[in-house]
């Protein structure tokens, strides 16, 4: 685009509506997000990883169903779910159960279910976890049928990290710091993009594809599959696109395929679980996202009313004081978590102790990735203590362990080891 054309385009945008649109979306999501984060913290603290392994160890249909049922409420992203799935593999979970867990878990979570209800209505809030459950179960059954156990890459044994301290404090820390640190930036980007879509994209823009709903879905897939987006951050974007004429089925494709997979997770799954496993995993996500999208469009149900009611209240009334209060709290938590994340990025790069070595480790995206790397490295003989930083892509190791041993531990759980910083 010519610079002059770009300048005219920017001048034509009704940017004075952007703050109101942004405030409205935040206020609608904030109460449900705060509640969802708290429930996620309770699940994290009070439900140990061993609980999941006990239900997933048998290579049968029931373990596949349990994997999807247990994964749907967990607030894990498409990258954060991989070390958890590898941990289940170490606990002798079946290959089908692992596939079911990998597919179903990142598509939704208790926080995103509540946030989906706040912006997109009850229909999407019900359809989304049901679609994740069905997709996970079918993917697990396909893996059990098409892939032999020895086709899955064997992973070294590991152990669960035991957390100590007051449980209520651990719930609050995980809910309102760890989770927000993990998804805060992507959630903020999603909210800003949603507000921009509302003010910049012409009304009923996607109606030009009205006679070709499959083309809409393929376009969404081409954007969503390689992109790293969390299940919560995808909600305001999907809602805003529906207001501009995107079909409900194509919006569901974004809500399913976007959080379920991304380029980084594909590479890690391929490295950790093998080529055939990855092929079934990816084709199941894409195929069932399109299938559910087509089925949803075929029903003829009108979801636009609920979406417009949630997203367009700025044109009719100010949000309630309670929603403004929740939005303020959420904003402060996001700002604090992101500032601490930025601060840790600089402090983690400093190395003043002679027995401490800093390595570069890539493909970490959240606190679950950090915990998985630390858990694996602390099993290495000679490692006294380890600390991982996803924001700085660093692993700090205290002790005389060799670089080769650390490399083997990191690469054994699917992450990229780049050597000393």
PDB file of N, CA, C and O in Angstrom, residues 10 36 62 78 175 249 252-253 257 265-266 323 327-328 361 402 421:
ATOM      1  N   UNK A  10      -5.688   5.518   7.722  1.00  0.00           N
ATOM      2  CA  UNK A  10      -5.631   5.716   9.162  1.00  0.00           C
ATOM      3  C   UNK A  10      -6.472   6.917   9.578  1.00  0.00           C
ATOM      4  O   UNK A  10      -7.115   6.909  10.638  1.00  0.00           O
ATOM      5  N   UNK A  36     -12.929 -17.459  36.684  1.00  0.00           N
ATOM      6  CA  UNK A  36     -12.318 -18.605  36.016  1.00  0.00           C
ATOM      7  C   UNK A  36     -10.884 -18.829  36.451  1.00  0.00           C
ATOM      8  O   UNK A  36     -10.461 -19.976  36.649  1.00  0.00           O
ATOM      9  N   UNK A  62     -11.919 -46.213  27.477  1.00  0.00           N
ATOM     10  CA  UNK A  62     -12.253 -45.454  28.678  1.00  0.00           C
ATOM     11  C   UNK A  62     -11.151 -44.458  29.041  1.00  0.00           C
ATOM     12  O   UNK A  62     -11.439 -43.324  29.458  1.00  0.00           O
ATOM     13  N   UNK A  78      -1.632 -24.483  24.160  1.00  0.00           N
ATOM     14  CA  UNK A  78      -1.193 -25.550  23.265  1.00  0.00           C
ATOM     15  C   UNK A  78       0.267 -25.922  23.483  1.00  0.00           C
ATOM     16  O   UNK A  78       0.665 -27.050  23.156  1.00  0.00           O
ATOM     17  N   UNK A 175      -3.544 -18.352  40.264  1.00  0.00           N
ATOM     18  CA  UNK A 175      -4.689 -17.777  39.559  1.00  0.00           C
ATOM     19  C   UNK A 175      -4.415 -16.370  39.069  1.00  0.00           C
ATOM     20  O   UNK A 175      -4.690 -16.038  37.902  1.00  0.00           O
ATOM     21  N   UNK A 249     -20.059 -20.755  12.316  1.00  0.00           N
ATOM     22  CA  UNK A 249     -19.210 -21.915  12.105  1.00  0.00           C
ATOM     23  C   UNK A 249     -17.750 -21.548  11.961  1.00  0.00           C
ATOM     24  O   UNK A 249     -16.861 -22.210  12.517  1.00  0.00           O
ATOM     25  N   UNK A 252     -16.361 -20.641  15.301  1.00  0.00           N
ATOM     26  CA  UNK A 252     -16.072 -21.839  16.074  1.00  0.00           C
ATOM     27  C   UNK A 252     -14.767 -22.483  15.626  1.00  0.00           C
ATOM     28  O   UNK A 252     -14.006 -23.005  16.448  1.00  0.00           O
ATOM     29  N   UNK A 253     -14.488 -22.443  14.318  1.00  0.00           N
ATOM     30  CA  UNK A 253     -13.211 -22.958  13.816  1.00  0.00           C
ATOM     31  C   UNK A 253     -12.052 -22.213  14.461  1.00  0.00           C
ATOM     32  O   UNK A 253     -11.053 -22.818  14.867  1.00  0.00           O
ATOM     33  N   UNK A 257      -9.444 -24.436  16.523  1.00  0.00           N
ATOM     34  CA  UNK A 257      -8.130 -24.689  15.932  1.00  0.00           C
ATOM     35  C   UNK A 257      -7.072 -23.704  16.421  1.00  0.00           C
ATOM     36  O   UNK A 257      -5.907 -24.079  16.586  1.00  0.00           O
ATOM     37  N   UNK A 265       3.988 -25.798  18.735  1.00  0.00           N
ATOM     38  CA  UNK A 265       3.508 -27.049  19.330  1.00  0.00           C
ATOM     39  C   UNK A 265       3.612 -28.209  18.351  1.00  0.00           C
ATOM     40  O   UNK A 265       3.881 -29.344  18.745  1.00  0.00           O
ATOM     41  N   UNK A 266       3.381 -27.934  17.054  1.00  0.00           N
ATOM     42  CA  UNK A 266       3.519 -28.994  16.050  1.00  0.00           C
ATOM     43  C   UNK A 266       4.943 -29.533  16.040  1.00  0.00           C
ATOM     44  O   UNK A 266       5.173 -30.750  16.021  1.00  0.00           O
ATOM     45  N   UNK A 323     -18.776  -4.285  37.081  1.00  0.00           N
ATOM     46  CA  UNK A 323     -17.941  -4.685  35.944  1.00  0.00           C
ATOM     47  C   UNK A 323     -16.734  -3.761  35.800  1.00  0.00           C
ATOM     48  O   UNK A 323     -15.636  -4.212  35.477  1.00  0.00           O
ATOM     49  N   UNK A 327     -12.940  -4.931  35.969  1.00  0.00           N
ATOM     50  CA  UNK A 327     -12.031  -4.580  34.880  1.00  0.00           C
ATOM     51  C   UNK A 327     -10.797  -3.860  35.414  1.00  0.00           C
ATOM     52  O   UNK A 327      -9.677  -4.084  34.933  1.00  0.00           O
ATOM     53  N   UNK A 328     -10.982  -2.997  36.413  1.00  0.00           N
ATOM     54  CA  UNK A 328      -9.844  -2.292  37.016  1.00  0.00           C
ATOM     55  C   UNK A 328      -8.900  -3.273  37.691  1.00  0.00           C
ATOM     56  O   UNK A 328      -7.668  -3.184  37.534  1.00  0.00           O
ATOM     57  N   UNK A 361      17.371 -21.769  26.328  1.00  0.00           N
ATOM     58  CA  UNK A 361      16.403 -22.820  26.002  1.00  0.00           C
ATOM     59  C   UNK A 361      15.219 -22.161  25.311  1.00  0.00           C
ATOM     60  O   UNK A 361      14.605 -21.244  25.862  1.00  0.00           O
ATOM     61  N   UNK A 402      27.268 -31.478  33.926  1.00  0.00           N
ATOM     62  CA  UNK A 402      27.848 -31.199  32.613  1.00  0.00           C
ATOM     63  C   UNK A 402      26.800 -30.637  31.663  1.00  0.00           C
ATOM     64  O   UNK A 402      25.592 -30.867  31.818  1.00  0.00           O
ATOM     65  N   UNK A 421      24.712 -19.181  27.502  1.00  0.00           N
ATOM     66  CA  UNK A 421      24.442 -17.797  27.081  1.00  0.00           C
ATOM     67  C   UNK A 421      25.746 -17.022  26.999  1.00  0.00           C
ATOM     68  O   UNK A 421      26.571 -17.116  27.904  1.00  0.00           O
TER      69      UNK A 421
END
